[in-house]
Coordinates of C-alpha atoms and ligand atoms in Angstrom, one line a residue:
M1190 CA 4.9 -4.1 -32.7
S1191 CA 6.4 -7.2 -31.2
D1192 CA 4.8 -8.7 -28.0
F1193 CA 7.9 -7.7 -26.1
L1194 CA 7.7 -4.1 -27.1
S1195 CA 4.0 -3.8 -26.5
N1196 CA 4.4 -5.5 -23.0
F1197 CA 7.2 -3.0 -22.2
E1198 CA 5.2 0.0 -23.4
K1199 CA 2.1 -1.0 -21.4
A1200 CA 4.2 -1.5 -18.2
N1201 CA 6.3 1.6 -18.7
K1202 CA 3.3 3.8 -19.1
N1203 CA 1.9 2.6 -15.8
A1204 CA 5.2 3.0 -14.1
K1205 CA 5.5 6.6 -15.3
R1206 CA 1.9 7.3 -14.2
L1207 CA 2.4 5.9 -10.7
S1208 CA 5.9 7.4 -10.3
N1209 CA 6.2 9.6 -7.1
K1210 CA 2.6 8.8 -6.1
I1211 CA 1.0 7.5 -2.9
L1212 CA -2.6 6.5 -2.5
I1213 CA -4.6 8.3 0.2
D1214 CA -8.3 8.5 0.6
G1215 CA -8.9 6.7 -2.6
K1216 CA -6.8 9.1 -4.7
L1217 CA -3.3 9.0 -6.2
I1218 CA -1.5 12.1 -4.8
S1219 CA 2.0 13.5 -4.7
P1220 CA 3.5 13.3 -1.2
S1221 CA 4.7 16.3 0.7
T1222 CA 8.3 15.0 0.8
N1223 CA 10.5 15.8 -2.1
N1224 CA 12.7 12.8 -1.4
K1225 CA 12.5 10.0 -3.8
I1226 CA 13.9 6.5 -4.3
D1227 CA 14.9 5.5 -7.9
V1228 CA 13.1 2.4 -9.1
I1229 CA 15.2 0.3 -11.5
N1230 CA 14.1 -2.2 -14.2
P1231 CA 16.2 -5.2 -13.1
S1232 CA 16.3 -6.5 -16.6
T1233 CA 18.0 -3.4 -18.1
G1234 CA 19.3 -1.3 -15.1
E1235 CA 17.2 1.6 -16.4
N1236 CA 15.3 4.0 -14.2
I1237 CA 11.5 3.4 -14.6
G1238 CA 10.4 6.0 -12.1
E1239 CA 10.6 7.0 -8.5
A1240 CA 9.0 5.9 -5.3
P1241 CA 8.2 8.6 -2.7
Q1242 CA 10.6 8.3 0.3
C1243 CA 7.7 8.8 2.8
N1244 CA 8.3 9.6 6.4
K1245 CA 6.2 10.3 9.5
V1246 CA 4.2 13.0 7.7
E1247 CA 2.8 10.6 5.1
V1248 CA 2.4 7.9 7.8
D1249 CA 0.2 10.2 9.9
L1250 CA -1.9 11.1 6.8
A1251 CA -2.4 7.5 5.8
V1252 CA -3.2 6.3 9.3
K1253 CA -5.7 9.1 9.8
S1254 CA -7.4 8.3 6.5
S1255 CA -7.6 4.6 7.5
L1256 CA -8.9 5.3 11.0
N1257 CA -11.7 7.5 9.6
A1258 CA -12.7 4.9 7.1
F1259 CA -12.6 2.2 9.7
K1260 CA -15.5 3.9 11.7
E1261 CA -17.9 3.2 8.8
W1262 CA -16.3 0.2 7.1
K1263 CA -16.5 -2.0 10.2
K1264 CA -20.3 -1.4 10.2
V1265 CA -20.8 -2.6 6.6
P1266 CA -22.3 -6.1 6.8
A1267 CA -19.6 -8.8 6.2
R1268 CA -21.3 -10.2 3.1
E1269 CA -21.5 -6.8 1.6
R1270 CA -17.8 -6.3 2.3
G1271 CA -17.2 -9.6 0.6
R1272 CA -19.2 -8.5 -2.4
L1273 CA -17.2 -5.3 -2.8
V1274 CA -14.0 -7.3 -2.6
E1275 CA -15.3 -9.7 -5.3
L1276 CA -16.0 -6.7 -7.5
G1277 CA -12.4 -5.6 -6.9
A1278 CA -11.2 -9.0 -8.0
R1279 CA -13.2 -8.7 -11.2
K1280 CA -11.6 -5.3 -11.9
L1281 CA -8.2 -7.0 -11.4
E1282 CA -9.2 -9.7 -13.9
Q1283 CA -10.2 -7.1 -16.5
R1284 CA -6.9 -5.3 -16.2
R1285 CA -4.7 -8.3 -15.6
D1286 CA -2.4 -7.7 -18.6
E1287 CA -1.5 -4.3 -17.2
I1288 CA -0.8 -5.8 -13.7
E1289 CA 1.3 -8.7 -14.9
T1290 CA 3.4 -6.6 -17.3
L1291 CA 4.1 -4.0 -14.6
L1292 CA 4.9 -6.9 -12.1
A1293 CA 7.5 -8.2 -14.6
L1294 CA 9.0 -4.7 -15.1
D1295 CA 9.0 -3.9 -11.4
T1296 CA 10.6 -7.1 -10.2
G1297 CA 12.5 -8.6 -13.1
N1298 CA 10.5 -11.8 -12.6
A1299 CA 9.8 -13.4 -16.0
L1300 CA 6.4 -12.6 -17.4
R1301 CA 5.5 -16.1 -18.6
T1302 CA 6.9 -18.3 -15.8
Q1303 CA 6.3 -15.9 -12.8
A1304 CA 4.4 -12.6 -13.3
K1305 CA 1.4 -14.2 -15.1
P1306 CA 1.0 -17.1 -12.6
E1307 CA 1.5 -14.7 -9.6
T1308 CA -1.3 -12.4 -11.0
S1309 CA -3.6 -15.3 -11.4
A1310 CA -2.9 -16.6 -7.9
S1311 CA -3.5 -13.1 -6.5
I1312 CA -6.9 -12.8 -8.2
E1313 CA -7.8 -16.3 -6.9
L1314 CA -6.7 -15.5 -3.4
T1315 CA -8.8 -12.3 -3.4
R1316 CA -11.8 -14.2 -4.6
M1317 CA -11.3 -16.8 -1.9
F1318 CA -11.4 -14.3 0.9
A1319 CA -14.3 -12.4 -0.6
G1320 CA -16.3 -15.7 -0.7
L1321 CA -15.5 -16.4 3.0
S1322 CA -17.0 -13.2 4.3
G1323 CA -20.0 -14.9 5.7
E1324 CA -17.9 -17.2 7.8
I1325 CA -16.5 -14.6 10.1
K1326 CA -18.4 -15.7 13.1
G1327 CA -17.9 -16.4 16.8
E1328 CA -19.2 -19.4 18.9
N1329 CA -22.1 -20.2 21.2
Y1330 CA -21.3 -21.8 24.5
P1331 CA -23.6 -24.0 26.5
P1332 CA -25.4 -22.2 29.4
N1333 CA -23.0 -22.8 32.3
I1334 CA -24.5 -20.0 34.3
A1335 CA -28.3 -20.1 34.9
N1336 CA -30.3 -17.9 32.5
T1337 CA -27.2 -16.7 30.7
L1338 CA -26.6 -16.6 27.0
H1339 CA -22.9 -17.1 26.5
Y1340 CA -21.2 -16.5 23.1
T1341 CA -18.1 -15.0 21.5
T1342 CA -17.9 -12.5 18.6
R1343 CA -15.3 -12.0 15.9
D1344 CA -14.8 -8.3 15.3
P1345 CA -12.4 -6.3 13.2
I1346 CA -9.3 -4.9 15.0
G1347 CA -8.9 -1.5 13.4
V1348 CA -6.1 0.0 11.3
V1349 CA -3.7 -2.7 10.0
C1350 CA -0.1 -1.9 9.0
A1351 CA 1.0 -4.2 6.1
I1352 CA 4.6 -4.3 5.0
V1353 CA 5.7 -6.4 2.1
P1354 CA 9.0 -7.4 0.3
W1355 CA 9.8 -7.2 -3.4
N1356 CA 10.0 -10.8 -4.4
A1357 CA 6.3 -11.5 -4.9
P1358 CA 4.8 -8.1 -4.2
L1359 CA 1.4 -8.7 -5.7
F1360 CA 0.5 -12.1 -4.0
L1361 CA 2.0 -11.0 -0.7
T1362 CA 0.0 -7.7 -0.8
V1363 CA -3.3 -9.6 -1.5
A1364 CA -2.5 -12.1 1.2
K1365 CA -2.7 -9.2 3.7
I1366 CA -5.2 -6.7 2.3
A1367 CA -7.9 -9.1 1.2
P1368 CA -8.5 -10.9 4.5
A1369 CA -7.9 -7.7 6.5
I1370 CA -10.6 -5.7 4.7
V1371 CA -13.1 -8.6 4.3
A1372 CA -12.9 -8.9 8.1
G1373 CA -13.8 -5.2 8.4
N1374 CA -10.3 -3.6 9.1
T1375 CA -8.7 -0.9 7.1
V1376 CA -5.1 -1.0 5.9
V1377 CA -2.1 1.1 5.3
L1378 CA 0.3 -0.8 3.0
K1379 CA 4.0 0.1 2.8
T1380 CA 5.3 -1.2 -0.4
A1381 CA 8.9 -2.5 -1.0
E1382 CA 11.2 0.3 -2.1
Q1383 CA 12.6 -1.9 -5.0
A1384 CA 9.3 -2.9 -6.5
P1385 CA 6.6 -0.4 -5.5
F1386 CA 4.5 0.1 -8.6
C1387 CA 2.7 -3.2 -9.2
A1388 CA 1.3 -3.2 -5.6
L1389 CA 0.3 0.4 -6.0
L1390 CA -1.5 -0.4 -9.3
L1391 CA -3.3 -3.4 -7.7
V1392 CA -4.6 -1.3 -4.8
E1393 CA -5.5 1.6 -7.1
I1394 CA -7.7 -0.7 -9.1
F1395 CA -9.1 -2.5 -6.1
Q1396 CA -9.9 0.7 -4.2
Q1397 CA -12.3 1.8 -6.9
E1398 CA -14.9 -0.5 -5.5
L1399 CA -14.3 0.5 -1.9
P1400 CA -15.0 3.5 0.3
P1401 CA -12.1 5.9 0.3
G1402 CA -9.5 5.2 3.0
V1403 CA -10.2 1.5 3.4
L1404 CA -6.9 0.9 1.6
N1405 CA -4.0 3.5 1.7
V1406 CA -0.6 3.0 0.2
I1407 CA 2.7 4.6 1.0
S1408 CA 6.3 3.8 0.1
G1409 CA 9.7 4.3 1.6
Y1410 CA 12.6 2.9 3.6
G1411 CA 12.1 0.7 6.6
E1412 CA 13.4 2.9 9.3
E1413 CA 12.1 6.2 8.0
C1414 CA 8.6 5.0 6.9
G1415 CA 8.0 1.4 8.1
E1416 CA 8.9 2.0 11.7
P1417 CA 6.7 5.1 12.3
L1418 CA 3.9 3.3 10.6
L1419 CA 4.1 0.2 12.8
S1420 CA 4.7 2.2 15.9
H1421 CA 1.8 4.6 15.3
P1422 CA -0.6 4.4 18.3
D1423 CA -3.6 4.0 16.0
V1424 CA -2.2 1.0 14.3
R1425 CA -3.6 -2.0 16.1
K1426 CA -2.3 -4.9 14.0
I1427 CA 1.0 -5.5 12.1
T1428 CA 1.3 -8.0 9.3
F1429 CA 4.8 -8.3 7.8
T1430 CA 6.6 -10.4 5.2
G1431 CA 10.3 -10.1 4.9
S1432 CA 13.6 -11.0 6.4
F1433 CA 14.2 -12.5 9.9
N1434 CA 16.4 -9.5 10.9
V1435 CA 13.6 -7.0 10.1
G1436 CA 10.9 -9.3 11.6
K1437 CA 12.8 -9.2 14.9
I1438 CA 12.8 -5.4 14.9
I1439 CA 9.1 -5.4 14.2
A1440 CA 8.3 -7.7 17.0
Q1441 CA 10.3 -5.5 19.4
K1442 CA 8.7 -2.3 18.2
A1443 CA 5.2 -3.8 18.5
A1444 CA 5.8 -5.1 22.0
P1445 CA 5.3 -1.9 24.0
K1446 CA 1.8 -1.4 22.7
L1447 CA 1.0 -5.2 22.8
C1448 CA 0.2 -5.0 19.1
P1449 CA -0.5 -8.4 17.5
V1450 CA 2.1 -9.3 14.8
T1451 CA 2.1 -11.8 11.9
L1452 CA 5.6 -12.5 10.6
E1453 CA 6.3 -14.4 7.4
L1454 CA 10.1 -14.6 7.3
G1455 CA 13.0 -16.4 5.6
G1456 CA 14.1 -20.0 5.2
K1457 CA 16.9 -22.3 4.2
N1458 CA 14.8 -25.1 3.0
P1459 CA 15.7 -28.8 2.5
N1460 CA 14.7 -30.7 -0.6
I1461 CA 15.4 -34.3 0.1
I1462 CA 15.6 -37.1 -2.5
M1463 CA 15.6 -40.7 -1.2
S1464 CA 17.0 -43.5 -3.4
D1465 CA 13.6 -45.0 -3.9
A1466 CA 12.1 -41.7 -5.2
D1467 CA 10.5 -41.5 -8.7
L1468 CA 13.3 -39.5 -10.4
D1469 CA 11.0 -38.5 -13.3
I1470 CA 9.3 -36.2 -10.8
A1471 CA 12.1 -35.6 -8.3
I1472 CA 14.7 -34.2 -10.8
P1473 CA 12.3 -31.5 -12.2
G1474 CA 11.3 -31.1 -8.6
V1475 CA 14.8 -29.8 -7.7
I1476 CA 14.5 -27.1 -10.4
D1477 CA 10.9 -26.1 -9.4
G1478 CA 11.7 -26.4 -5.7
M1479 CA 14.7 -24.1 -5.9
R1480 CA 12.4 -21.6 -7.7
Y1481 CA 15.2 -21.1 -10.3
T1482 CA 12.7 -19.4 -12.6
R1483 CA 12.4 -16.7 -9.9
Q1484 CA 16.1 -16.5 -9.6
G1485 CA 15.9 -18.3 -6.3
Q1486 CA 14.2 -15.3 -4.8
A1487 CA 11.5 -17.2 -3.0
C1488 CA 11.1 -17.9 0.7
T1489 CA 10.3 -21.5 -0.2
A1490 CA 13.4 -22.0 -2.3
G1491 CA 14.8 -25.5 -1.7
S1492 CA 18.4 -24.4 -1.6
R1493 CA 19.7 -27.4 0.3
V1494 CA 19.3 -30.3 -2.0
Y1495 CA 19.9 -33.6 -0.1
I1496 CA 20.4 -36.6 -2.4
Q1497 CA 20.9 -40.1 -1.1
E1498 CA 24.3 -41.4 -2.0
K1499 CA 23.2 -44.3 -4.3
I1500 CA 21.5 -41.9 -6.7
Y1501 CA 23.6 -38.8 -6.1
E1502 CA 25.4 -38.6 -9.5
K1503 CA 22.3 -39.6 -11.5
V1504 CA 20.2 -36.9 -9.9
L1505 CA 22.9 -34.2 -10.4
D1506 CA 23.3 -35.2 -14.1
G1507 CA 19.6 -34.9 -14.5
V1508 CA 19.3 -31.5 -12.8
V1509 CA 22.3 -30.1 -14.7
D1510 CA 20.8 -31.2 -18.0
R1511 CA 17.6 -29.4 -17.2
L1512 CA 19.3 -26.3 -16.0
K1513 CA 21.1 -26.0 -19.4
N1514 CA 17.7 -25.6 -21.0
L1515 CA 16.5 -22.6 -19.0
K1516 CA 16.6 -19.5 -21.0
M1517 CA 17.5 -16.4 -19.1
G1518 CA 16.5 -13.0 -20.4
N1519 CA 14.5 -9.8 -20.2
A1520 CA 11.5 -10.4 -17.9
L1521 CA 9.1 -8.9 -20.4
D1522 CA 10.1 -11.3 -23.1
E1523 CA 7.7 -14.2 -23.1
N1524 CA 10.6 -16.5 -24.3
S1525 CA 12.4 -16.0 -21.0
D1526 CA 12.2 -18.8 -18.4
V1527 CA 14.4 -16.9 -15.9
G1528 CA 14.5 -13.1 -15.4
A1529 CA 16.8 -10.8 -13.5
I1530 CA 17.8 -10.5 -9.8
I1531 CA 16.0 -7.5 -8.3
S1532 CA 18.8 -5.1 -7.6
E1533 CA 22.5 -4.5 -7.5
D1534 CA 22.4 -5.1 -3.7
Q1535 CA 20.9 -8.5 -4.1
M1536 CA 23.4 -9.3 -6.9
K1537 CA 26.2 -8.4 -4.4
R1538 CA 24.6 -10.7 -1.9
T1539 CA 24.8 -13.6 -4.4
L1540 CA 28.3 -12.7 -5.4
H1541 CA 29.3 -12.6 -1.7
Y1542 CA 28.1 -16.1 -1.0
M1543 CA 29.6 -17.4 -4.2
N1544 CA 33.0 -16.0 -3.2
I1545 CA 32.7 -17.9 0.1
A1546 CA 31.7 -21.1 -1.8
K1547 CA 34.6 -20.7 -4.3
E1548 CA 37.2 -20.1 -1.6
N1549 CA 36.5 -23.6 -0.3
S1550 CA 38.7 -26.1 -2.1
S1551 CA 36.0 -28.8 -2.0
T1552 CA 33.4 -26.7 -3.8
K1553 CA 32.5 -27.8 -7.4
V1554 CA 30.3 -25.6 -9.6
L1555 CA 28.1 -28.1 -11.4
H1556 CA 26.2 -25.5 -13.3
G1557 CA 26.3 -21.7 -13.5
G1558 CA 28.4 -19.8 -11.0
N1559 CA 28.7 -16.6 -13.0
Q1560 CA 27.1 -13.2 -13.4
K1561 CA 26.0 -12.8 -17.0
K1562 CA 27.4 -9.8 -18.8
G1563 CA 27.5 -8.6 -22.4
G1564 CA 24.8 -8.3 -25.0
E1565 CA 21.3 -8.2 -23.6
Y1566 CA 22.6 -8.9 -20.1
Q1567 CA 25.1 -6.1 -19.9
E1568 CA 23.2 -3.5 -17.8
G1569 CA 20.7 -5.8 -16.0
F1570 CA 21.3 -8.0 -13.0
F1571 CA 21.6 -11.5 -14.4
Y1572 CA 23.1 -14.4 -12.6
E1573 CA 23.2 -18.0 -13.9
P1574 CA 21.1 -20.6 -12.2
T1575 CA 23.7 -22.3 -10.1
L1576 CA 24.2 -25.7 -8.5
L1577 CA 27.1 -26.4 -6.2
S1578 CA 28.4 -29.5 -4.6
G1579 CA 31.1 -30.1 -2.0
V1580 CA 30.1 -27.1 0.1
P1581 CA 30.5 -28.0 3.8
V1582 CA 27.0 -28.1 5.5
K1583 CA 28.3 -25.7 8.2
S1584 CA 29.4 -23.1 5.6
P1585 CA 27.3 -19.9 5.6
V1586 CA 26.4 -20.9 2.0
C1587 CA 24.5 -23.9 3.3
Q1588 CA 23.3 -22.2 6.5
E1589 CA 22.1 -18.7 5.5
E1590 CA 19.4 -17.6 3.2
I1591 CA 21.1 -16.3 0.0
F1592 CA 17.8 -15.4 -1.7
G1593 CA 19.5 -15.8 -5.1
P1594 CA 19.8 -18.6 -7.7
V1595 CA 22.4 -20.7 -5.8
A1596 CA 21.6 -24.2 -4.4
C1597 CA 23.9 -26.7 -2.7
A1598 CA 23.8 -30.5 -3.4
I1599 CA 24.5 -32.5 -0.3
P1600 CA 24.9 -36.4 -0.3
F1601 CA 23.6 -38.4 2.6
K1602 CA 23.6 -42.1 3.7
S1603 CA 20.6 -42.6 5.9
F1604 CA 17.2 -41.1 6.6
D1605 CA 18.1 -40.4 10.2
E1606 CA 21.3 -38.6 9.1
V1607 CA 19.4 -36.4 6.6
I1608 CA 16.6 -35.4 9.1
E1609 CA 19.2 -34.4 11.7
S1610 CA 21.1 -32.3 9.1
A1611 CA 17.9 -30.8 7.6
N1612 CA 16.7 -29.7 11.0
D1613 CA 20.1 -28.3 11.9
T1614 CA 19.2 -24.7 11.1
P1615 CA 17.5 -21.9 12.9
F1616 CA 14.9 -21.7 10.2
G1617 CA 11.8 -23.8 9.8
L1618 CA 9.8 -22.6 6.8
S1619 CA 9.3 -25.3 4.1
A1620 CA 10.6 -28.8 3.4
V1621 CA 10.1 -31.4 0.7
L1622 CA 10.8 -35.2 0.6
W1623 CA 10.8 -37.4 -2.5
T1624 CA 10.1 -41.1 -1.7
Q1625 CA 7.8 -43.9 -2.6
N1626 CA 7.9 -45.3 0.9
L1627 CA 4.8 -44.3 2.8
S1628 CA 6.2 -45.0 6.2
R1629 CA 9.3 -42.8 5.4
A1630 CA 7.0 -40.0 4.2
L1631 CA 4.9 -40.1 7.4
Q1632 CA 8.0 -40.2 9.5
F1633 CA 9.3 -37.2 7.7
V1634 CA 6.2 -35.2 8.4
E1635 CA 6.5 -36.1 12.1
E1636 CA 10.2 -35.3 12.4
I1637 CA 10.9 -32.4 10.1
D1638 CA 10.9 -28.9 11.6
A1639 CA 9.0 -26.9 9.0
G1640 CA 5.7 -25.2 8.8
F1641 CA 5.0 -26.1 5.1
V1642 CA 5.8 -29.8 4.3
Q1643 CA 5.4 -31.5 1.0
V1644 CA 6.0 -35.1 -0.2
N1645 CA 6.5 -35.9 -3.9
Q1646 CA 5.7 -32.4 -5.0
C1647 CA 6.9 -28.9 -4.4
V1648 CA 4.1 -26.5 -5.4
A1649 CA 4.2 -22.9 -4.5
P1650 CA 1.9 -21.7 -1.7
R1651 CA -1.5 -20.7 -3.0
A1652 CA -5.1 -19.9 -2.0
N1653 CA -6.5 -22.2 0.7
V1654 CA -3.2 -23.7 1.5
S1655 CA -2.3 -22.5 5.0
Y1656 CA 1.3 -21.3 4.8
G1657 CA 3.8 -20.1 7.4
G1658 CA 7.0 -21.0 9.2
L1659 CA 8.3 -22.4 12.5
K1660 CA 11.3 -21.4 14.5
M1661 CA 13.0 -18.2 13.0
S1662 CA 10.8 -18.4 9.9
G1663 CA 7.8 -16.7 11.4
L1664 CA 4.7 -16.4 13.5
G1665 CA 1.3 -17.3 12.1
K1666 CA 0.0 -18.6 8.8
E1667 CA -1.4 -16.9 5.8
Y1668 CA -3.4 -17.7 2.6
A1669 CA -6.3 -19.7 4.1
F1670 CA -9.5 -19.0 6.1
D1671 CA -7.7 -19.4 9.5
S1672 CA -5.4 -16.5 8.7
M1673 CA -8.4 -14.1 8.3
I1674 CA -9.9 -15.2 11.6
N1675 CA -6.7 -15.5 13.6
H1676 CA -4.8 -12.4 12.3
F1677 CA -7.5 -9.9 11.4
T1678 CA -10.3 -10.3 14.0
Q1679 CA -10.5 -10.0 17.8
S1680 CA -12.9 -11.8 20.0
K1681 CA -15.3 -10.6 22.7
T1682 CA -16.8 -13.0 25.2
V1683 CA -20.4 -12.0 25.9
L1684 CA -22.5 -13.2 28.9
I1685 CA -26.1 -11.9 28.9
N1686 CA -28.3 -12.8 31.8
R1687 CA -31.9 -12.9 30.5
G1688 CA -33.2 -12.7 34.1
S1689 CA -36.2 -14.7 35.3
S1690 CA -38.7 -15.8 32.7
N1691 CA -41.8 -15.4 34.9
I1692 CA -41.7 -11.5 35.3
D1693 CA -45.2 -11.2 33.6
E1694 CA -46.9 -13.8 35.8
Ligands
NAD97 P1 13.4 -7.0 4.2 O1 13.1 -7.6 5.5 O2 14.7 -6.3 4.0 O3 12.3 -5.9 3.7 C1 10.9 -6.3 3.7 C2 10.1 -5.0 3.9 O4 10.4 -4.5 5.2 C3 10.4 -3.9 2.9 O5 9.2 -3.2 2.6 C4 11.3 -2.9 3.8 O6 11.2 -1.6 3.4 C5 10.7 -3.1 5.1 N1 11.6 -2.8 6.2 C6 12.9 -2.9 6.3 N2 13.4 -2.5 7.5 C7 12.3 -2.1 8.2 C8 12.1 -1.6 9.6 N3 13.2 -1.4 10.4 N4 10.9 -1.4 10.0 C9 9.8 -1.6 9.2 N5 9.9 -2.1 7.9 C10 11.1 -2.3 7.4 O7 13.2 -8.2 3.2 P2 13.4 -8.2 1.6 O8 14.8 -8.2 1.2 O9 12.5 -7.2 1.0 O10 12.7 -9.6 1.2 C11 13.4 -10.8 1.3 C12 13.0 -11.6 2.6 O11 11.6 -11.8 2.6 C13 13.6 -13.0 2.6 O12 14.1 -13.2 3.9 C14 12.5 -13.9 2.3 O13 12.6 -15.2 2.7 C15 11.3 -13.2 3.0 N6 10.0 -13.6 2.5 C16 9.3 -14.4 3.2 C17 8.1 -14.9 2.8 C18 7.2 -15.8 3.6 O14 6.0 -15.9 3.3 N7 7.7 -16.4 4.6 C19 7.6 -14.6 1.5 C20 8.5 -13.8 0.7 C21 9.7 -13.3 1.2

């Protein structure tokens, strides 16, 4: 059997097994609702199973299970919780080929370039949080009141609601569940309706090392399942990754119960190349930065490519040459560099923005610009990696998050001009500058409005790199120790007056 077929068989078997299942109290069960959401393989358009369309009934069941588990889990010593999470990470390692193939099947993200690295990064992130379990500690204060011991604690909060999107469902799930449970909380995870299976498999494997109910998983639509979950009175913390529009609803729904919220939202990120940049790294940096090999479906995608006028044509030629070499194909085929867009809806979104771009007479399609049809592409959702020039910077194509494989090249004259234009967006997630001028690089760091800033590289967020957005791109940071402490613990201030020391005299 070819590698491709064996990958497909492995993934399909897990998808069928997990179809129409939720995970409650440590067991995969069928929900009480008969309503289901079709889950589609983006590479072929074929149905690979169903996700339960959960509602308030399953929400109540999952929250009850998590609340019960919390009563004991919070008492487990932190190092022991870390040890159990490390055991979970080992289990993930042992079954990584199942996880990464299901991830590619579920999301359409290419196995070699995306699903494998995402699985590795997820295991590493789990391990990192497990190892930090002993660091969850408060502070001692100097005795400002006579005879008084003064300190703070760091305690778990309770039941956490975690809601994730489909674009990197494994890594984003781990970024929430690992720090939450190491810190002593329990979690109800709502998976993304488009890609529910790989997150469910991950938690199913992980949960084997944990007491039942520490992690519960449900699936469904935002309004019907996500909203009752986050509004549930026993949910005391919400952690969300997704779009700004939904993030805003979540903040509003959390407000009446003063529930703390972490929001990791969208971006429209600048990737800026100065004329003194080392083009041997900056040109591939445009391709990497745009996350073309994830079909541009990344919050960090550098979709506004600013190039200083002197080197504009040279950089565009270099980028286009490289785009020509990207092989698009079935996500489970290890020869594919680029996979498929997640769904028909997301394809329509890309087509919508491309129509706006093409209506503009100044737009030039430098590469791509078409949906791929015919042959192996016929039934899947494939769109060519696309680079445009001539799109006005005020066009929605340059202002709004497309979350598809379309980037706009924008020439600029001066550093001041490009900073002003790069900051002229309601978003503030990530930003990249390519230059060999140290002074410029430091000025960029000072002046750019972004929560994740890189110079002369554009690596993806990873373990121990604190990541999050400014402005409309979010609230709070993830992936590093501070996220565990800031998002998943609460503090008590304790004053203990020891009384007089001469009571026995
Ligand atoms: P989305 O906001 O439509 O959905 C995300 C999740 O929220 C899904 O599970 C969905 O079911 C749920 N949801 C939808 N409506 C809801 C509601 N009213 N109440 C509760 N839950 C609701 O986003 P998407 O299309 O799945 O993902 C793409 C977005 O995610 C992009 O904007 C992207 O930039 C963002 N994203 C951000 C980061 C980051 O770290 N900043 C990472 C990945 C993706």
